[in-house]
Coordinates of C-alpha atoms in Angstrom, one line a residue:
Chain A
M6 CA -0.1 0.1 -0.1
S7 CA 1.3 3.5 -0.8
V8 CA -0.2 5.3 2.1
A9 CA 1.1 4.6 5.8
W10 CA -1.2 3.2 8.2
S11 CA -0.3 6.3 10.7
E12 CA -1.3 8.4 7.6
V13 CA -4.7 6.6 7.0
M14 CA -5.6 7.1 10.8
R15 CA -4.7 10.7 11.0
V16 CA -6.7 11.6 7.9
S17 CA -9.7 9.4 9.2
G18 CA -9.5 11.5 12.4
E19 CA -9.6 14.7 10.4
H20 CA -12.7 13.2 8.4
V21 CA -14.5 12.7 11.8
L22 CA -13.9 16.0 12.7
L23 CA -15.4 17.8 9.6
V24 CA -18.3 15.3 10.2
A25 CA -18.8 16.0 13.7
A26 CA -18.2 19.9 13.3
A27 CA -20.9 20.0 10.2
V28 CA -23.7 17.8 11.8
M29 CA -23.2 19.9 15.3
I30 CA -23.5 23.2 13.2
A31 CA -26.4 21.5 11.5
V32 CA -28.3 20.4 14.6
A33 CA -27.4 23.9 16.5
V34 CA -29.3 25.9 13.6
G35 CA -31.6 23.3 12.4
A36 CA -33.3 22.1 15.4
P37 CA -34.4 25.3 17.0
L38 CA -35.6 26.5 13.4
A39 CA -37.5 23.3 12.8
I40 CA -39.1 23.5 16.3
A41 CA -40.2 27.1 15.4
L42 CA -41.4 25.9 11.9
T43 CA -43.9 23.5 13.7
R44 CA -45.3 26.5 15.1
R45 CA -45.7 28.3 12.0
P46 CA -47.3 26.6 9.1
A47 CA -47.0 29.7 7.1
W48 CA -43.1 29.9 6.9
R49 CA -42.9 26.4 7.0
R50 CA -43.7 25.5 3.2
W51 CA -41.0 28.1 1.9
T52 CA -38.3 27.3 4.6
L53 CA -38.3 23.4 3.7
A54 CA -38.4 24.3 0.1
T55 CA -35.3 26.7 0.5
V56 CA -33.6 23.7 2.4
N57 CA -34.4 21.2 -0.1
V58 CA -33.4 23.6 -3.1
V59 CA -30.0 23.5 -1.2
Q60 CA -29.8 19.8 -1.3
T61 CA -30.4 19.2 -5.0
I62 CA -27.0 21.4 -5.8
P63 CA -24.3 19.2 -6.7
S64 CA -21.9 19.2 -4.0
L65 CA -18.9 20.1 -5.9
A66 CA -20.8 23.0 -7.3
L67 CA -21.6 24.7 -3.9
F68 CA -18.0 24.2 -3.0
G69 CA -17.3 26.3 -5.9
V70 CA -20.0 28.9 -5.5
L71 CA -18.7 29.5 -2.0
L72 CA -15.0 29.8 -2.8
P73 CA -14.9 33.5 -3.9
I74 CA -17.3 34.5 -0.7
P75 CA -15.6 36.5 1.8
L76 CA -15.7 35.4 5.1
V77 CA -17.9 31.8 4.5
G78 CA -15.7 31.1 1.6
G79 CA -12.3 30.2 0.6
I80 CA -10.0 27.3 0.4
G81 CA -9.9 25.3 3.6
K82 CA -11.9 23.4 6.2
R83 CA -14.4 26.3 7.2
T84 CA -15.7 26.3 3.6
A85 CA -16.1 22.6 3.8
I86 CA -17.8 22.4 6.9
I87 CA -20.2 25.4 6.2
V88 CA -21.1 23.3 2.9
L89 CA -21.5 20.1 4.6
A90 CA -23.5 21.6 7.4
L91 CA -26.3 22.8 4.5
Y92 CA -26.4 19.5 3.1
A93 CA -27.0 18.1 6.9
L94 CA -29.6 20.5 7.3
L95 CA -32.5 19.1 5.4
P96 CA -32.7 15.7 6.8
I97 CA -32.3 17.0 10.3
M98 CA -34.9 19.6 9.8
R99 CA -37.4 17.8 7.7
N100 CA -37.6 15.2 10.4
I101 CA -37.8 17.3 13.2
V102 CA -40.8 19.0 11.6
V103 CA -42.5 15.6 10.4
G104 CA -41.8 13.9 13.5
I105 CA -43.2 16.8 15.7
L106 CA -46.4 17.2 13.5
G107 CA -46.8 13.7 13.7
V108 CA -47.6 13.6 17.2
D109 CA -51.2 12.4 17.7
A110 CA -53.8 15.4 17.9
G111 CA -55.6 13.9 20.7
V112 CA -52.4 13.6 22.8
R113 CA -51.2 17.0 22.1
D114 CA -54.9 18.3 23.1
S115 CA -55.0 16.6 26.1
A116 CA -51.6 17.9 27.2
L117 CA -52.7 21.4 26.4
A118 CA -55.9 20.7 28.2
M119 CA -54.4 19.3 31.3
G120 CA -52.5 22.9 31.7
M121 CA -49.2 21.9 30.3
T122 CA -47.5 25.1 28.9
R123 CA -46.2 25.2 25.4
R124 CA -42.6 24.4 26.7
Q125 CA -43.7 21.5 28.8
I126 CA -45.2 20.0 25.8
L127 CA -42.3 20.6 23.7
L128 CA -40.0 18.7 26.1
H129 CA -42.3 16.1 27.7
V130 CA -44.7 15.2 24.7
E131 CA -43.4 16.3 21.4
I132 CA -39.8 15.5 21.7
P133 CA -40.2 12.1 23.3
L134 CA -42.7 11.0 20.7
A135 CA -40.9 12.1 17.9
L136 CA -37.5 11.0 18.7
P137 CA -37.5 8.0 16.8
M138 CA -38.0 10.0 13.6
I139 CA -35.6 12.8 14.9
L140 CA -32.9 10.1 15.1
T141 CA -33.6 8.9 11.7
G142 CA -32.9 12.4 10.6
L143 CA -29.8 12.5 12.5
R144 CA -28.7 9.0 11.0
I145 CA -29.5 10.1 7.5
A146 CA -27.6 13.2 8.0
I147 CA -24.3 11.6 9.5
V148 CA -24.4 8.9 6.9
T149 CA -24.6 10.9 3.9
T150 CA -22.0 13.7 5.4
I151 CA -19.4 11.0 5.7
G152 CA -19.9 10.5 2.0
T153 CA -20.1 14.0 1.0
A154 CA -17.3 15.0 3.2
T155 CA -14.8 13.1 0.8
I156 CA -14.9 16.0 -1.8
A157 CA -14.2 18.5 1.3
A158 CA -10.6 17.7 -0.2
A159 CA -11.2 19.3 -3.7
I160 CA -11.0 22.6 -1.8
G161 CA -8.2 21.9 0.7
G162 CA -10.6 20.9 3.4
G163 CA -8.6 17.6 4.3
G164 CA -10.2 14.1 4.9
L165 CA -10.1 11.2 3.7
G166 CA -11.0 12.9 0.2
T167 CA -7.2 13.7 -0.1
F168 CA -6.2 10.1 -1.0
I169 CA -9.4 9.4 -3.2
F170 CA -8.4 12.5 -5.3
R171 CA -4.6 11.5 -5.0
G172 CA -5.2 8.1 -6.2
I173 CA -7.4 9.1 -9.0
A174 CA -4.6 11.8 -10.0
T175 CA -1.8 9.2 -10.1
A176 CA -4.0 6.3 -11.3
D177 CA -3.3 4.4 -8.0
I178 CA -6.4 2.3 -6.9
S179 CA -4.4 1.1 -3.6
T180 CA -4.5 4.9 -2.6
V181 CA -8.0 5.7 -4.1
L182 CA -9.0 2.7 -1.4
A183 CA -7.1 4.0 1.6
G184 CA -9.6 7.0 1.4
A185 CA -12.9 5.2 0.2
F186 CA -12.9 1.9 2.5
P187 CA -12.4 3.8 5.8
A188 CA -15.2 6.3 4.8
A189 CA -17.5 3.4 3.7
L190 CA -16.9 1.7 7.1
M191 CA -17.4 4.5 9.2
A192 CA -20.5 5.4 7.2
I193 CA -21.6 1.6 8.0
A194 CA -20.9 2.0 11.9
A195 CA -22.4 5.2 12.1
D196 CA -25.6 3.8 10.6
E197 CA -25.6 0.7 12.7
V198 CA -24.8 2.4 16.0
L199 CA -27.7 5.1 15.3
E200 CA -30.2 2.6 14.2
W201 CA -29.8 1.0 17.4
L202 CA -30.3 4.2 19.4
E203 CA -33.4 4.8 17.1
R204 CA -35.0 1.3 18.4
R205 CA -33.8 2.1 22.2
F206 CA -35.6 5.2 22.1
T207 CA -38.7 4.2 20.6
P208 CA -41.7 4.5 22.8
Chain B
M7 CA -78.6 26.7 43.4
S8 CA -75.6 29.1 42.6
A9 CA -74.3 28.7 39.0
F10 CA -70.7 26.8 39.0
L11 CA -70.4 27.1 35.3
Q12 CA -72.4 29.8 33.1
F13 CA -72.5 30.0 29.5
D14 CA -73.8 33.8 29.0
H15 CA -75.1 34.7 25.5
V16 CA -72.1 32.8 23.9
S17 CA -71.5 33.0 19.9
Y18 CA -68.8 31.6 17.8
R19 CA -67.9 32.5 14.5
V20 CA -65.1 31.3 12.2
G21 CA -64.4 31.9 8.5
G22 CA -68.0 33.8 8.2
R23 CA -69.7 30.4 9.6
D24 CA -71.7 30.7 12.6
I25 CA -70.7 27.7 14.8
L26 CA -72.5 28.7 17.9
S27 CA -75.4 31.4 18.3
D28 CA -76.3 32.9 21.6
V29 CA -76.2 29.7 23.6
S30 CA -76.9 30.2 27.2
F31 CA -76.9 27.9 30.1
E32 CA -75.8 27.2 33.6
L33 CA -74.3 24.1 35.4
A34 CA -74.7 23.6 39.0
E35 CA -72.3 22.2 41.6
H36 CA -72.4 18.4 41.3
E37 CA -74.7 18.6 38.5
T38 CA -74.1 16.9 35.2
L39 CA -75.1 18.4 31.9
V40 CA -75.0 16.6 28.8
L41 CA -74.7 18.3 25.6
L42 CA -76.7 16.1 22.9
G43 CA -76.6 16.9 19.1
R44 CA -75.4 15.6 16.0
S45 CA -71.9 15.9 14.3
G46 CA -71.1 19.7 13.6
S47 CA -73.9 20.8 16.0
G48 CA -71.1 22.8 18.3
K49 CA -71.2 20.8 21.1
T50 CA -67.4 20.1 21.2
T51 CA -66.6 23.7 20.6
L52 CA -68.9 24.5 23.4
L53 CA -67.3 22.2 25.8
R54 CA -63.8 23.3 24.7
M55 CA -64.6 27.1 25.8
A56 CA -64.9 26.2 29.4
N57 CA -61.2 25.5 29.6
R58 CA -60.3 28.2 27.1
L59 CA -59.1 25.9 24.6
V60 CA -61.5 28.1 22.2
A61 CA -62.5 31.8 23.1
P62 CA -66.0 32.8 22.1
T63 CA -66.5 35.4 19.4
S64 CA -68.9 37.0 21.7
G65 CA -70.4 36.2 25.1
T66 CA -69.0 35.3 28.6
I67 CA -68.1 31.9 30.3
R68 CA -68.0 32.1 34.0
F69 CA -66.3 29.3 36.2
D70 CA -66.8 29.8 39.8
G71 CA -68.0 33.5 39.5
R72 CA -65.4 34.5 37.4
D73 CA -65.2 35.0 33.5
V74 CA -62.6 32.7 32.2
A75 CA -61.1 35.1 30.3
D76 CA -59.6 36.3 33.2
F77 CA -58.0 33.2 34.4
D78 CA -54.6 32.4 33.8
P79 CA -55.4 29.5 31.2
I80 CA -52.8 27.0 32.6
R81 CA -54.3 27.5 36.2
L82 CA -57.7 27.2 34.9
R83 CA -57.0 23.7 32.9
R84 CA -55.6 22.2 35.7
R85 CA -58.5 22.5 37.8
I86 CA -60.7 21.2 35.3
G87 CA -60.4 17.8 34.3
Y88 CA -60.5 16.6 30.6
V89 CA -61.5 13.3 29.0
I90 CA -61.7 12.8 25.2
Q91 CA -62.9 9.6 22.8
D92 CA -59.5 7.6 22.7
G93 CA -58.4 8.8 26.4
G94 CA -55.7 10.9 25.0
L95 CA -53.2 9.0 27.0
F96 CA -49.6 9.8 26.6
P97 CA -48.3 6.6 24.6
H98 CA -44.7 7.1 26.0
R99 CA -46.1 7.0 29.8
T100 CA -47.5 4.0 31.7
A101 CA -51.1 4.1 33.1
A102 CA -49.3 5.4 36.7
Q103 CA -47.3 8.3 35.0
N104 CA -50.5 9.2 32.9
V105 CA -52.8 9.5 36.2
A106 CA -49.8 11.4 37.6
I107 CA -49.5 14.0 34.9
V108 CA -51.4 16.8 36.8
P109 CA -50.3 16.3 40.3
E110 CA -46.9 16.5 39.0
L111 CA -47.3 19.7 37.1
E112 CA -48.9 21.1 40.3
R113 CA -45.7 19.6 42.1
W114 CA -47.4 17.7 44.7
P115 CA -45.0 15.7 46.9
A116 CA -43.9 12.5 45.3
Q117 CA -45.6 10.3 48.1
K118 CA -48.7 12.2 47.9
V119 CA -48.6 11.6 43.9
R120 CA -48.0 7.8 44.5
D121 CA -50.9 7.4 47.0
R122 CA -53.3 9.2 44.9
V123 CA -52.3 7.1 41.9
A124 CA -52.9 4.1 43.8
E125 CA -56.1 5.5 45.1
L126 CA -57.6 6.3 41.7
L127 CA -56.5 3.0 39.5
A128 CA -58.4 1.4 42.4
A129 CA -61.3 3.4 42.0
V130 CA -61.6 2.9 38.4
G131 CA -61.1 -0.8 38.9
L132 CA -57.6 -1.4 37.7
G133 CA -55.7 -3.2 40.2
E134 CA -52.3 -1.3 40.6
A135 CA -50.0 -4.6 40.5
T136 CA -51.3 -5.6 37.0
F137 CA -52.0 -2.2 35.4
A138 CA -49.7 0.8 36.7
S139 CA -46.8 -0.2 35.0
R140 CA -48.5 -1.0 31.4
Y141 CA -48.2 1.4 28.5
P142 CA -51.7 2.6 26.6
R143 CA -50.9 0.2 23.7
Q144 CA -51.0 -2.6 26.3
L145 CA -54.6 -1.6 27.3
S146 CA -58.1 -2.4 25.8
G147 CA -60.1 0.6 24.8
G148 CA -62.2 0.3 28.0
E149 CA -59.0 0.2 30.2
K150 CA -57.7 3.3 28.4
Q151 CA -60.8 5.2 29.3
R152 CA -60.5 4.2 32.9
V153 CA -57.1 5.5 32.8
G154 CA -58.4 8.6 31.1
I155 CA -60.9 9.1 33.7
A156 CA -58.5 8.5 36.7
R157 CA -56.3 10.9 35.0
A158 CA -59.0 13.6 35.1
L159 CA -59.9 13.0 38.4
A160 CA -56.2 13.1 39.6
A161 CA -55.8 16.5 41.0
D162 CA -59.4 16.5 42.3
P163 CA -60.8 19.3 40.0
P164 CA -64.3 20.3 40.6
L165 CA -65.3 19.9 37.3
M166 CA -65.0 17.3 34.5
L167 CA -65.2 17.7 30.9
L168 CA -66.2 14.8 28.7
D169 CA -66.1 14.6 25.0
E170 CA -67.7 11.7 23.9
P171 CA -65.3 9.5 26.1
F172 CA -67.3 6.1 25.4
A173 CA -68.0 6.4 21.8
S174 CA -65.4 4.3 20.2
L175 CA -66.2 1.5 22.8
D176 CA -68.5 -1.8 22.1
P177 CA -71.6 -1.4 23.4
V178 CA -71.4 -3.8 26.4
T179 CA -68.0 -2.1 27.4
R180 CA -69.5 1.6 27.0
Y181 CA -72.7 0.6 29.3
D182 CA -70.3 -0.8 31.7
M183 CA -68.4 2.6 31.6
Q184 CA -71.2 4.9 31.7
L185 CA -72.3 3.1 35.0
H186 CA -69.2 3.3 36.2
F187 CA -68.6 7.0 35.5
R188 CA -72.1 7.8 37.1
D189 CA -70.8 5.9 40.3
L190 CA -67.2 7.6 40.6
R191 CA -68.8 11.4 39.8
D192 CA -71.5 10.7 43.0
R193 CA -68.4 9.4 44.8
F194 CA -66.1 12.0 44.0
G195 CA -68.9 14.8 44.2
K196 CA -67.6 16.1 40.5
A197 CA -69.8 18.2 38.2
A198 CA -69.8 17.4 34.6
L199 CA -70.1 18.5 31.4
F200 CA -70.5 15.5 29.0
V201 CA -70.4 15.7 24.9
T202 CA -72.6 12.9 23.2
H203 CA -74.6 12.1 20.3
D204 CA -76.1 9.1 22.1
L205 CA -79.5 10.0 23.5
R206 CA -79.6 6.8 25.8
E207 CA -76.2 7.8 27.4
A208 CA -77.6 11.2 27.4
L209 CA -80.7 9.9 29.4
L210 CA -78.7 7.7 31.8
L211 CA -76.0 10.3 33.0
G212 CA -77.4 13.7 32.5
S213 CA -79.2 15.5 35.4
R214 CA -80.1 17.7 32.6
I215 CA -79.9 17.6 28.9
A216 CA -78.9 20.2 26.4
L217 CA -79.6 19.8 22.9
L218 CA -77.6 21.7 20.2
H219 CA -79.0 22.0 16.8
D220 CA -77.0 23.9 14.2
G221 CA -75.2 25.7 16.9
A222 CA -78.2 27.2 18.6
L223 CA -79.7 25.5 22.1
D224 CA -82.8 23.5 20.8
T225 CA -84.1 22.3 24.1
I226 CA -82.9 22.0 27.8
G227 CA -84.4 20.2 30.7
T228 CA -84.3 17.1 32.9
P229 CA -84.3 13.8 31.2
G230 CA -88.1 13.4 32.0
E231 CA -88.6 16.9 30.3
F232 CA -86.7 16.0 27.3
L233 CA -88.6 13.0 26.8
A234 CA -91.5 15.2 26.5
A235 CA -90.0 17.5 24.3
R236 CA -91.3 18.6 20.9
T237 CA -89.2 20.4 18.7
S238 CA -88.6 18.6 15.6
E239 CA -84.5 17.9 16.1
A240 CA -85.6 16.5 19.8
R241 CA -88.2 14.3 18.3
R242 CA -85.4 13.2 15.8
F243 CA -83.5 11.8 18.7
L244 CA -86.3 10.4 20.6
R245 CA -87.2 8.5 17.2
T246 CA -83.4 6.5 17.7
L247 CA -85.1 5.2 21.0
D248 CA -88.6 4.7 19.9
P249 CA -89.4 4.7 15.8
E250 CA -93.3 5.3 17.1
V251 CA -92.5 8.9 18.0
P252 CA -94.3 11.2 15.4
A253 CA -92.1 13.7 13.0

């Protein structure tokens, strides 16, 4: 193999950090926004439509579009994380909205009629009941981000894509695999762990 | 007798349509008033005004002598029990945890909550050992409604609102639950506003029956008075019991 083990481990770590940072930003921004949207049907359609459109932009193109923009853009990790977070936003937000709106109307009605506050209904009724759906969104976000993050290397974001691009440039399949194989493994592992969590939290 | 819950010229209009027009009635303490009517007659909307889930377009609702609009809605609702058709139980909470909801919201001490839950599960005929730790999906329709009623009684509210609580039960279970509800109501001394479309249920449970027709009060009176009522809508309901009643 033309890539040292230690190198694979270091770059895999970088990849994990890219994914973790992007998903955390997506959750931090997307979760409050999604909860707000469940209360405001008028905003819901266009906000989710906008997020949906972002999702359809090819990732390489989105990296390209952001490159010349000051502050968010430029070569490096920051741009990569922002792009990845934008992609993770849709599954996270959509599943929170769908999960919360899917809570049985009678259950929500009873909660209100028993004198629970909006906040109590959200924390003790809506979120627990929507949790399996929310975790599905998180799982989709993490698994797809692990894959998409390989493209970050194209704009100097680092991660396992570094090997893939290098391998393609030098027509060296073992270098390509040194990037692709750990990324695939990572995606499968994340998928399994989160699926277990979903089952664990299904009421 | 003093009016404990009072609807005073209540109307409700939404999207240019009159849902309720000028409805007035009173409910005394320990009394059960049944709101009877067909689907779309406005009875559920009326019920939901008592705990401010719906606000009237005009008119006043008074609870304990005070306009409900002046109450903090959260405090008001915790003083009024509420039961709906399928119980509205929280699927992620056990039977005992469901019954404990309002006492816990009211921050009762843990031991007092436990005692109250045990007392009520026993009162609705659900043995604590068997049923306390069951989730709603592990209960039959009748058992769910028993938990629903126990939950509504938990914080000892003086008034209960029930919206077709037994409508989805089979006739035998339904009759069982009707008798059981009547006992509990009397034993705990509760006033109740009870919505139904079933005249038989209204006659069995109501100290008075208010018939709603197209959002207006058609007939109001004791079961005896209702049986003698001669409005066309009252006769339509009476014919469900006796086809010989003339149109």
